[in-house]
PDB file of C-alpha atoms and ligand atoms in Angstrom:
ATOM      1  CA  UNK A 109      72.844  39.837  94.046  1.00  0.00           C
ATOM      2  CA  UNK A 110      72.975  41.336  97.522  1.00  0.00           C
ATOM      3  CA  UNK A 111      73.405  45.056  98.073  1.00  0.00           C
ATOM      4  CA  UNK A 112      76.330  44.447 100.438  1.00  0.00           C
ATOM      5  CA  UNK A 113      79.492  46.406  99.751  1.00  0.00           C
ATOM      6  CA  UNK A 114      82.941  46.381 101.311  1.00  0.00           C
ATOM      7  CA  UNK A 115      82.894  48.718 104.347  1.00  0.00           C
ATOM      8  CA  UNK A 116      85.697  51.292 104.627  1.00  0.00           C
ATOM      9  CA  UNK A 117      87.473  49.680 107.591  1.00  0.00           C
ATOM     10  CA  UNK A 118      87.521  46.295 105.884  1.00  0.00           C
ATOM     11  CA  UNK A 119      88.919  47.818 102.710  1.00  0.00           C
ATOM     12  CA  UNK A 120      91.637  49.586 104.669  1.00  0.00           C
ATOM     13  CA  UNK A 121      92.731  46.362 106.367  1.00  0.00           C
ATOM     14  CA  UNK A 122      92.602  44.614 102.960  1.00  0.00           C
ATOM     15  CA  UNK A 123      94.913  47.244 101.480  1.00  0.00           C
ATOM     16  CA  UNK A 124      97.270  47.078 104.459  1.00  0.00           C
ATOM     17  CA  UNK A 125      97.410  43.297 104.018  1.00  0.00           C
ATOM     18  CA  UNK A 126      96.319  42.545 107.576  1.00  0.00           C
ATOM     19  CA  UNK A 127      93.224  40.489 106.689  1.00  0.00           C
ATOM     20  CA  UNK A 128      93.187  36.715 107.223  1.00  0.00           C
ATOM     21  CA  UNK A 129      93.281  34.564 104.060  1.00  0.00           C
ATOM     22  CA  UNK A 130      89.550  33.687 104.163  1.00  0.00           C
ATOM     23  CA  UNK A 131      88.427  37.310 104.513  1.00  0.00           C
ATOM     24  CA  UNK A 132      90.933  38.544 101.943  1.00  0.00           C
ATOM     25  CA  UNK A 133      89.641  35.981  99.480  1.00  0.00           C
ATOM     26  CA  UNK A 134      86.033  37.022  99.941  1.00  0.00           C
ATOM     27  CA  UNK A 135      87.012  40.668  99.465  1.00  0.00           C
ATOM     28  CA  UNK A 136      88.853  39.606  96.279  1.00  0.00           C
ATOM     29  CA  UNK A 137      85.779  37.740  95.095  1.00  0.00           C
ATOM     30  CA  UNK A 138      83.525  40.719  95.732  1.00  0.00           C
ATOM     31  CA  UNK A 139      85.934  43.114  93.985  1.00  0.00           C
ATOM     32  CA  UNK A 140      85.866  40.840  90.990  1.00  0.00           C
ATOM     33  CA  UNK A 141      82.163  41.342  90.419  1.00  0.00           C
ATOM     34  CA  UNK A 142      81.483  44.804  91.894  1.00  0.00           C
ATOM     35  CA  UNK A 143      82.616  47.808  89.902  1.00  0.00           C
ATOM     36  CA  UNK A 144      81.608  50.241  92.663  1.00  0.00           C
ATOM     37  CA  UNK A 145      83.917  48.656  95.234  1.00  0.00           C
ATOM     38  CA  UNK A 146      86.694  48.298  92.652  1.00  0.00           C
ATOM     39  CA  UNK A 147      86.481  52.027  91.988  1.00  0.00           C
ATOM     40  CA  UNK A 148      87.021  52.679  95.703  1.00  0.00           C
ATOM     41  CA  UNK A 149      90.350  50.798  95.709  1.00  0.00           C
ATOM     42  CA  UNK A 150      93.192  53.244  95.013  1.00  0.00           C
ATOM     43  CA  UNK A 151      95.834  52.088  92.552  1.00  0.00           C
ATOM     44  CA  UNK A 152      98.825  53.469  90.697  1.00  0.00           C
ATOM     45  CA  UNK A 153      97.700  53.873  87.092  1.00  0.00           C
ATOM     46  CA  UNK A 154     101.224  53.930  85.641  1.00  0.00           C
ATOM     47  CA  UNK A 155     102.268  50.839  87.541  1.00  0.00           C
ATOM     48  CA  UNK A 156      99.187  48.949  86.352  1.00  0.00           C
ATOM     49  CA  UNK A 157      99.709  49.941  82.734  1.00  0.00           C
ATOM     50  CA  UNK A 158     103.382  49.005  82.851  1.00  0.00           C
ATOM     51  CA  UNK A 159     102.446  45.616  84.334  1.00  0.00           C
ATOM     52  CA  UNK A 160      99.915  44.902  81.593  1.00  0.00           C
ATOM     53  CA  UNK A 161     102.388  45.939  78.923  1.00  0.00           C
ATOM     54  CA  UNK A 162     105.001  43.570  80.408  1.00  0.00           C
ATOM     55  CA  UNK A 163     102.495  40.688  80.551  1.00  0.00           C
ATOM     56  CA  UNK A 164     101.443  41.352  77.000  1.00  0.00           C
ATOM     57  CA  UNK A 165     105.005  41.353  75.748  1.00  0.00           C
ATOM     58  CA  UNK A 166     105.705  38.047  77.495  1.00  0.00           C
ATOM     59  CA  UNK A 167     102.501  36.145  76.833  1.00  0.00           C
ATOM     60  CA  UNK A 168     100.545  37.586  73.971  1.00  0.00           C
ATOM     61  CA  UNK A 169     103.264  38.498  71.513  1.00  0.00           C
ATOM     62  CA  UNK A 170     105.572  35.516  71.091  1.00  0.00           C
ATOM     63  CA  UNK A 171     108.029  35.708  68.221  1.00  0.00           C
ATOM     64  CA  UNK A 172     106.255  34.436  65.077  1.00  0.00           C
ATOM     65  CA  UNK A 173     107.733  31.309  63.512  1.00  0.00           C
ATOM     66  CA  UNK A 174     109.227  31.274  60.025  1.00  0.00           C
ATOM     67  CA  UNK A 175     106.121  29.602  58.588  1.00  0.00           C
ATOM     68  CA  UNK A 176     103.866  32.130  60.285  1.00  0.00           C
ATOM     69  CA  UNK A 177     105.862  35.078  58.954  1.00  0.00           C
ATOM     70  CA  UNK A 178     105.742  33.512  55.467  1.00  0.00           C
ATOM     71  CA  UNK A 179     101.935  33.161  55.620  1.00  0.00           C
ATOM     72  CA  UNK A 180     101.553  36.761  56.802  1.00  0.00           C
ATOM     73  CA  UNK A 181     103.873  37.929  54.050  1.00  0.00           C
ATOM     74  CA  UNK A 182     101.622  36.106  51.582  1.00  0.00           C
ATOM     75  CA  UNK A 183      98.646  38.084  52.882  1.00  0.00           C
ATOM     76  CA  UNK A 184      97.099  35.529  55.258  1.00  0.00           C
ATOM     77  CA  UNK A 185      95.425  37.424  58.158  1.00  0.00           C
ATOM     78  CA  UNK A 186      97.460  37.390  61.393  1.00  0.00           C
ATOM     79  CA  UNK A 187      95.058  35.331  63.491  1.00  0.00           C
ATOM     80  CA  UNK A 188      94.690  32.702  60.770  1.00  0.00           C
ATOM     81  CA  UNK A 189      98.431  32.462  60.237  1.00  0.00           C
ATOM     82  CA  UNK A 190      98.930  31.957  63.985  1.00  0.00           C
ATOM     83  CA  UNK A 191      96.243  29.278  64.090  1.00  0.00           C
ATOM     84  CA  UNK A 192      97.549  27.374  61.083  1.00  0.00           C
ATOM     85  CA  UNK A 193     101.148  27.314  62.240  1.00  0.00           C
ATOM     86  CA  UNK A 194     100.173  26.454  65.824  1.00  0.00           C
ATOM     87  CA  UNK A 195      99.250  22.960  64.651  1.00  0.00           C
ATOM     88  CA  UNK A 196     101.033  20.336  66.686  1.00  0.00           C
ATOM     89  CA  UNK A 197     104.491  19.033  65.904  1.00  0.00           C
ATOM     90  CA  UNK A 198     102.793  15.832  64.762  1.00  0.00           C
ATOM     91  CA  UNK A 199     101.774  17.624  61.593  1.00  0.00           C
ATOM     92  CA  UNK A 200     105.467  18.036  60.786  1.00  0.00           C
ATOM     93  CA  UNK A 201     105.787  14.272  61.128  1.00  0.00           C
ATOM     94  CA  UNK A 202     102.780  13.975  58.827  1.00  0.00           C
ATOM     95  CA  UNK A 203     104.418  16.260  56.274  1.00  0.00           C
ATOM     96  CA  UNK A 204     107.574  14.169  56.298  1.00  0.00           C
ATOM     97  CA  UNK A 205     105.473  11.001  55.958  1.00  0.00           C
ATOM     98  CA  UNK A 206     103.529  12.436  53.001  1.00  0.00           C
ATOM     99  CA  UNK A 207     106.738  13.293  51.162  1.00  0.00           C
ATOM    100  CA  UNK A 208     108.203   9.852  51.905  1.00  0.00           C
ATOM    101  CA  UNK A 209     105.039   7.986  50.845  1.00  0.00           C
ATOM    102  CA  UNK A 210     104.671   9.978  47.631  1.00  0.00           C
ATOM    103  CA  UNK A 211     108.348   9.545  46.736  1.00  0.00           C
ATOM    104  CA  UNK A 212     108.128   5.824  47.405  1.00  0.00           C
ATOM    105  CA  UNK A 213     104.904   5.451  45.366  1.00  0.00           C
ATOM    106  CA  UNK A 214     106.377   7.383  42.419  1.00  0.00           C
ATOM    107  CA  UNK A 215     109.572   5.302  42.424  1.00  0.00           C
ATOM    108  CA  UNK A 216     107.568   2.070  42.661  1.00  0.00           C
ATOM    109  CA  UNK A 217     105.227   3.080  39.818  1.00  0.00           C
ATOM    110  CA  UNK A 218     108.164   4.063  37.604  1.00  0.00           C
ATOM    111  CA  UNK A 219     109.951   0.809  38.293  1.00  0.00           C
ATOM    112  CA  UNK A 220     106.873  -1.334  37.656  1.00  0.00           C
ATOM    113  CA  UNK A 221     103.899   0.032  35.711  1.00  0.00           C
ATOM    114  CA  UNK A 222     101.460  -2.281  37.509  1.00  0.00           C
ATOM    115  CA  UNK A 223     102.264  -0.514  40.790  1.00  0.00           C
ATOM    116  CA  UNK A 224     100.698   2.729  39.510  1.00  0.00           C
ATOM    117  CA  UNK A 225      97.390   2.042  41.345  1.00  0.00           C
ATOM    118  CA  UNK A 226      99.281   2.108  44.642  1.00  0.00           C
ATOM    119  CA  UNK A 227      99.951   5.833  44.150  1.00  0.00           C
ATOM    120  CA  UNK A 228      96.339   6.504  43.186  1.00  0.00           C
ATOM    121  CA  UNK A 229      95.021   4.536  46.168  1.00  0.00           C
ATOM    122  CA  UNK A 230      97.355   6.044  48.759  1.00  0.00           C
ATOM    123  CA  UNK A 231      97.169   9.707  47.686  1.00  0.00           C
ATOM    124  CA  UNK A 232      93.509  10.250  48.769  1.00  0.00           C
ATOM    125  CA  UNK A 233      94.313   8.861  52.225  1.00  0.00           C
ATOM    126  CA  UNK A 234      97.153  11.289  52.962  1.00  0.00           C
ATOM    127  CA  UNK A 235      94.869  14.270  53.745  1.00  0.00           C
ATOM    128  CA  UNK A 236      92.767  12.001  55.975  1.00  0.00           C
ATOM    129  CA  UNK A 237      95.808  11.146  58.075  1.00  0.00           C
ATOM    130  CA  UNK A 238      96.748  14.808  58.180  1.00  0.00           C
ATOM    131  CA  UNK A 239      93.297  15.897  59.335  1.00  0.00           C
ATOM    132  CA  UNK A 240      93.216  13.232  62.041  1.00  0.00           C
ATOM    133  CA  UNK A 241      96.664  14.254  63.272  1.00  0.00           C
ATOM    134  CA  UNK A 242      96.195  18.006  63.051  1.00  0.00           C
ATOM    135  CA  UNK A 243      93.108  18.127  65.209  1.00  0.00           C
ATOM    136  CA  UNK A 244      91.931  16.633  68.463  1.00  0.00           C
ATOM    137  CA  UNK A 245      92.541  16.735  72.204  1.00  0.00           C
ATOM    138  CA  UNK A 246      95.139  13.957  72.188  1.00  0.00           C
ATOM    139  CA  UNK A 247      97.485  15.482  69.675  1.00  0.00           C
ATOM    140  CA  UNK A 248      97.029  19.210  69.998  1.00  0.00           C
ATOM    141  CA  UNK A 249      98.670  20.907  72.997  1.00  0.00           C
ATOM    142  CA  UNK A 250      96.740  24.089  72.185  1.00  0.00           C
ATOM    143  CA  UNK A 251      93.417  22.250  72.040  1.00  0.00           C
ATOM    144  CA  UNK A 252      92.186  23.347  75.471  1.00  0.00           C
ATOM    145  CA  UNK A 253      93.098  26.914  74.728  1.00  0.00           C
ATOM    146  CA  UNK A 254      91.665  26.945  71.229  1.00  0.00           C
ATOM    147  CA  UNK A 255      88.480  25.131  72.278  1.00  0.00           C
ATOM    148  CA  UNK A 256      87.561  28.160  74.387  1.00  0.00           C
ATOM    149  CA  UNK A 257      87.830  30.625  71.510  1.00  0.00           C
ATOM    150  CA  UNK A 258      85.194  31.579  68.915  1.00  0.00           C
ATOM    151  CA  UNK A 259      87.411  29.838  66.335  1.00  0.00           C
ATOM    152  CA  UNK A 260      86.856  26.431  67.950  1.00  0.00           C
ATOM    153  CA  UNK A 261      84.971  23.398  66.706  1.00  0.00           C
ATOM    154  CA  UNK A 262      83.861  23.114  63.088  1.00  0.00           C
ATOM    155  CA  UNK A 263      85.442  26.369  61.914  1.00  0.00           C
ATOM    156  CA  UNK A 264      88.841  25.436  63.279  1.00  0.00           C
ATOM    157  CA  UNK A 265      88.509  21.934  61.873  1.00  0.00           C
ATOM    158  CA  UNK A 266      87.568  23.330  58.471  1.00  0.00           C
ATOM    159  CA  UNK A 267      90.479  25.786  58.516  1.00  0.00           C
ATOM    160  CA  UNK A 268      93.041  23.156  59.366  1.00  0.00           C
ATOM    161  CA  UNK A 269      91.499  20.495  57.121  1.00  0.00           C
ATOM    162  CA  UNK A 270      91.618  22.917  54.212  1.00  0.00           C
ATOM    163  CA  UNK A 271      95.267  23.667  54.960  1.00  0.00           C
ATOM    164  CA  UNK A 272      96.096  19.954  55.202  1.00  0.00           C
ATOM    165  CA  UNK A 273      94.197  19.228  51.994  1.00  0.00           C
ATOM    166  CA  UNK A 274      95.896  22.089  50.154  1.00  0.00           C
ATOM    167  CA  UNK A 275      99.349  20.892  51.227  1.00  0.00           C
ATOM    168  CA  UNK A 276      98.678  17.269  50.237  1.00  0.00           C
ATOM    169  CA  UNK A 277      97.094  18.252  46.927  1.00  0.00           C
ATOM    170  CA  UNK A 278     100.068  20.455  46.055  1.00  0.00           C
ATOM    171  CA  UNK A 279     102.588  17.751  47.009  1.00  0.00           C
ATOM    172  CA  UNK A 280     100.721  14.962  45.195  1.00  0.00           C
ATOM    173  CA  UNK A 281     100.229  17.339  42.259  1.00  0.00           C
ATOM    174  CA  UNK A 282     103.999  17.898  42.110  1.00  0.00           C
ATOM    175  CA  UNK A 283     104.568  14.139  42.231  1.00  0.00           C
ATOM    176  CA  UNK A 284     101.971  13.211  39.574  1.00  0.00           C
ATOM    177  CA  UNK A 285     103.917  14.348  36.470  1.00  0.00           C
ATOM    178  CA  UNK A 286     106.786  12.111  37.622  1.00  0.00           C
ATOM    179  CA  UNK A 287     104.557   9.069  37.155  1.00  0.00           C
ATOM    180  CA  UNK A 288     104.986   7.300  33.846  1.00  0.00           C
ATOM    181  CA  UNK A 289     101.269   7.604  33.079  1.00  0.00           C
ATOM    182  CA  UNK A 290      98.973   9.754  30.918  1.00  0.00           C
ATOM    183  CA  UNK A 291      98.129  13.050  32.724  1.00  0.00           C
ATOM    184  CA  UNK A 292      94.434  12.102  33.121  1.00  0.00           C
ATOM    185  CA  UNK A 293      95.334   8.918  34.946  1.00  0.00           C
ATOM    186  CA  UNK A 294      98.163  10.478  36.945  1.00  0.00           C
ATOM    187  CA  UNK A 295      95.696  13.019  38.390  1.00  0.00           C
ATOM    188  CA  UNK A 296      92.940  10.450  39.018  1.00  0.00           C
ATOM    189  CA  UNK A 297      93.561  10.628  42.787  1.00  0.00           C
ATOM    190  CA  UNK A 298      92.437  14.264  43.043  1.00  0.00           C
ATOM    191  CA  UNK A 299      88.637  13.914  43.156  1.00  0.00           C
ATOM    192  CA  UNK A 300      88.759  10.864  45.458  1.00  0.00           C
ATOM    193  CA  UNK A 301      91.008  12.922  47.776  1.00  0.00           C
ATOM    194  CA  UNK A 302      88.507  15.805  47.825  1.00  0.00           C
ATOM    195  CA  UNK A 303      85.601  13.401  48.407  1.00  0.00           C
ATOM    196  CA  UNK A 304      87.457  11.621  51.221  1.00  0.00           C
ATOM    197  CA  UNK A 305      88.381  14.870  52.999  1.00  0.00           C
ATOM    198  CA  UNK A 306      84.841  16.248  52.766  1.00  0.00           C
ATOM    199  CA  UNK A 307      83.450  12.878  53.899  1.00  0.00           C
ATOM    200  CA  UNK A 308      85.740  13.058  56.932  1.00  0.00           C
ATOM    201  CA  UNK A 309      84.502  16.577  57.739  1.00  0.00           C
ATOM    202  CA  UNK A 310      80.843  15.581  57.337  1.00  0.00           C
ATOM    203  CA  UNK A 311      81.318  12.528  59.589  1.00  0.00           C
ATOM    204  CA  UNK A 312      83.131  14.617  62.192  1.00  0.00           C
ATOM    205  CA  UNK A 313      79.799  16.228  63.042  1.00  0.00           C
ATOM    206  CA  UNK A 314      78.929  12.909  64.668  1.00  0.00           C
ATOM    207  CA  UNK A 315      82.237  11.162  65.417  1.00  0.00           C
ATOM    208  CA  UNK A 316      85.608  12.174  66.873  1.00  0.00           C
ATOM    209  CA  UNK A 317      87.833  13.380  64.032  1.00  0.00           C
ATOM    210  CA  UNK A 318      90.355  10.485  64.098  1.00  0.00           C
ATOM    211  CA  UNK A 319      87.508   7.911  64.021  1.00  0.00           C
ATOM    212  CA  UNK A 320      85.849   9.794  61.149  1.00  0.00           C
ATOM    213  CA  UNK A 321      89.154   9.736  59.242  1.00  0.00           C
ATOM    214  CA  UNK A 322      89.624   5.998  59.872  1.00  0.00           C
ATOM    215  CA  UNK A 323      86.065   5.268  58.762  1.00  0.00           C
ATOM    216  CA  UNK A 324      86.418   7.209  55.526  1.00  0.00           C
ATOM    217  CA  UNK A 325      89.795   5.555  54.875  1.00  0.00           C
ATOM    218  CA  UNK A 326      88.101   2.174  55.330  1.00  0.00           C
ATOM    219  CA  UNK A 327      85.296   3.110  52.934  1.00  0.00           C
ATOM    220  CA  UNK A 328      87.859   4.203  50.339  1.00  0.00           C
ATOM    221  CA  UNK A 329      89.761   0.912  50.623  1.00  0.00           C
ATOM    222  CA  UNK A 330      86.451  -0.967  50.305  1.00  0.00           C
ATOM    223  CA  UNK A 331      85.650   0.969  47.107  1.00  0.00           C
ATOM    224  CA  UNK A 332      89.092   0.212  45.689  1.00  0.00           C
ATOM    225  CA  UNK A 333      88.785  -3.442  46.715  1.00  0.00           C
ATOM    226  CA  UNK A 334      85.426  -3.669  44.945  1.00  0.00           C
ATOM    227  CA  UNK A 335      87.044  -2.272  41.801  1.00  0.00           C
ATOM    228  CA  UNK A 336      89.722  -4.950  41.957  1.00  0.00           C
ATOM    229  CA  UNK A 337      87.015  -7.564  42.489  1.00  0.00           C
ATOM    230  CA  UNK A 338      84.984  -6.569  39.424  1.00  0.00           C
ATOM    231  CA  UNK A 339      87.919  -6.115  37.075  1.00  0.00           C
ATOM    232  CA  UNK A 340      90.988  -4.026  37.770  1.00  0.00           C
ATOM    233  CA  UNK A 341      92.462  -1.687  40.354  1.00  0.00           C
ATOM    234  CA  UNK A 342      92.010   1.083  37.844  1.00  0.00           C
ATOM    235  CA  UNK A 343      88.253   0.465  37.422  1.00  0.00           C
ATOM    236  CA  UNK A 344      87.441   2.872  40.276  1.00  0.00           C
ATOM    237  CA  UNK A 345      89.433   5.694  38.609  1.00  0.00           C
ATOM    238  CA  UNK A 346      87.419   5.749  35.349  1.00  0.00           C
ATOM    239  CA  UNK A 347      85.302   8.723  34.175  1.00  0.00           C
ATOM    240  CA  UNK A 348      82.005   7.552  35.707  1.00  0.00           C
ATOM    241  CA  UNK A 349      83.421   6.967  39.223  1.00  0.00           C
ATOM    242  CA  UNK A 350      85.218  10.334  38.971  1.00  0.00           C
ATOM    243  CA  UNK A 351      81.888  12.090  38.445  1.00  0.00           C
ATOM    244  CA  UNK A 352      80.636  10.238  41.518  1.00  0.00           C
ATOM    245  CA  UNK A 353      83.608  11.461  43.635  1.00  0.00           C
ATOM    246  CA  UNK A 354      83.081  15.018  42.450  1.00  0.00           C
ATOM    247  CA  UNK A 355      79.375  14.975  43.301  1.00  0.00           C
ATOM    248  CA  UNK A 356      80.081  13.290  46.657  1.00  0.00           C
ATOM    249  CA  UNK A 357      82.674  15.954  47.508  1.00  0.00           C
ATOM    250  CA  UNK A 358      80.196  18.755  46.790  1.00  0.00           C
ATOM    251  CA  UNK A 359      77.331  17.127  48.696  1.00  0.00           C
ATOM    252  CA  UNK A 360      79.450  16.199  51.729  1.00  0.00           C
ATOM    253  CA  UNK A 361      81.023  19.660  51.955  1.00  0.00           C
ATOM    254  CA  UNK A 362      77.565  21.194  51.754  1.00  0.00           C
ATOM    255  CA  UNK A 363      76.333  18.823  54.466  1.00  0.00           C
ATOM    256  CA  UNK A 364      79.250  19.640  56.789  1.00  0.00           C
ATOM    257  CA  UNK A 365      78.733  23.338  56.212  1.00  0.00           C
ATOM    258  CA  UNK A 366      74.988  23.150  56.832  1.00  0.00           C
ATOM    259  CA  UNK A 367      75.187  21.044  59.980  1.00  0.00           C
ATOM    260  CA  UNK A 368      78.039  23.004  61.557  1.00  0.00           C
ATOM    261  CA  UNK A 369      76.586  26.435  60.842  1.00  0.00           C
ATOM    262  CA  UNK A 370      73.313  25.902  62.634  1.00  0.00           C
TER     263      UNK A 370
HETATM  264 ZN1   ZN B 915      80.476  46.212  96.322  1.00  0.00          ZN
END
């Protein structure tokens, strides 16, 4: 850092606006990093405050959306509500797709009992699709902006993934009783869904989120396919596999948490 400061005559010409562009820019640059020289520049305090207030009103305080106001009303902190509802429009498409897929799977399973596994197989993949769509530079117009904030990276991913998971679990949970199946079987998708979502998070420490989601989806289909191979589609939804999904969900969540918090 040099001890050079803007001489009085230069400052006067700068304020009059008679400096050439190159000189004016170097004075600007120096003012930006030198508090002493900034203090020597006279300014109208009221004008400056009014300008900031106007900027703030235009840029920083946009009208909250209906969903955001609902979340705030439910006690979600402001910044979190903003973040959750600022997910890209694609997540609305995802929501519509989840409802359509669940409705279709329920109708199919009610029409033909042997189609019940389709519901159980598809339900754990819905949050994966949601996580892949709700996060990432290609789909999120706010990604650049958000990536520069303290809430970026793993914490943001976790926040949105949890939101996506909660929405899909609630929707699939509402659909389950409509299945013509015993409650235990109708809810057999829940632990696989938790395991898949936490697997996606854990993998995202190493892979881009959409690739992680695809990989986990592939693993899930391979597990289901193996079940079909050794007996029945429903083999992978029995008590022993369920314990496995539960343990996997806990371990993978712990792993994601540990890796991303160091
Ligand atoms: Zn200076």
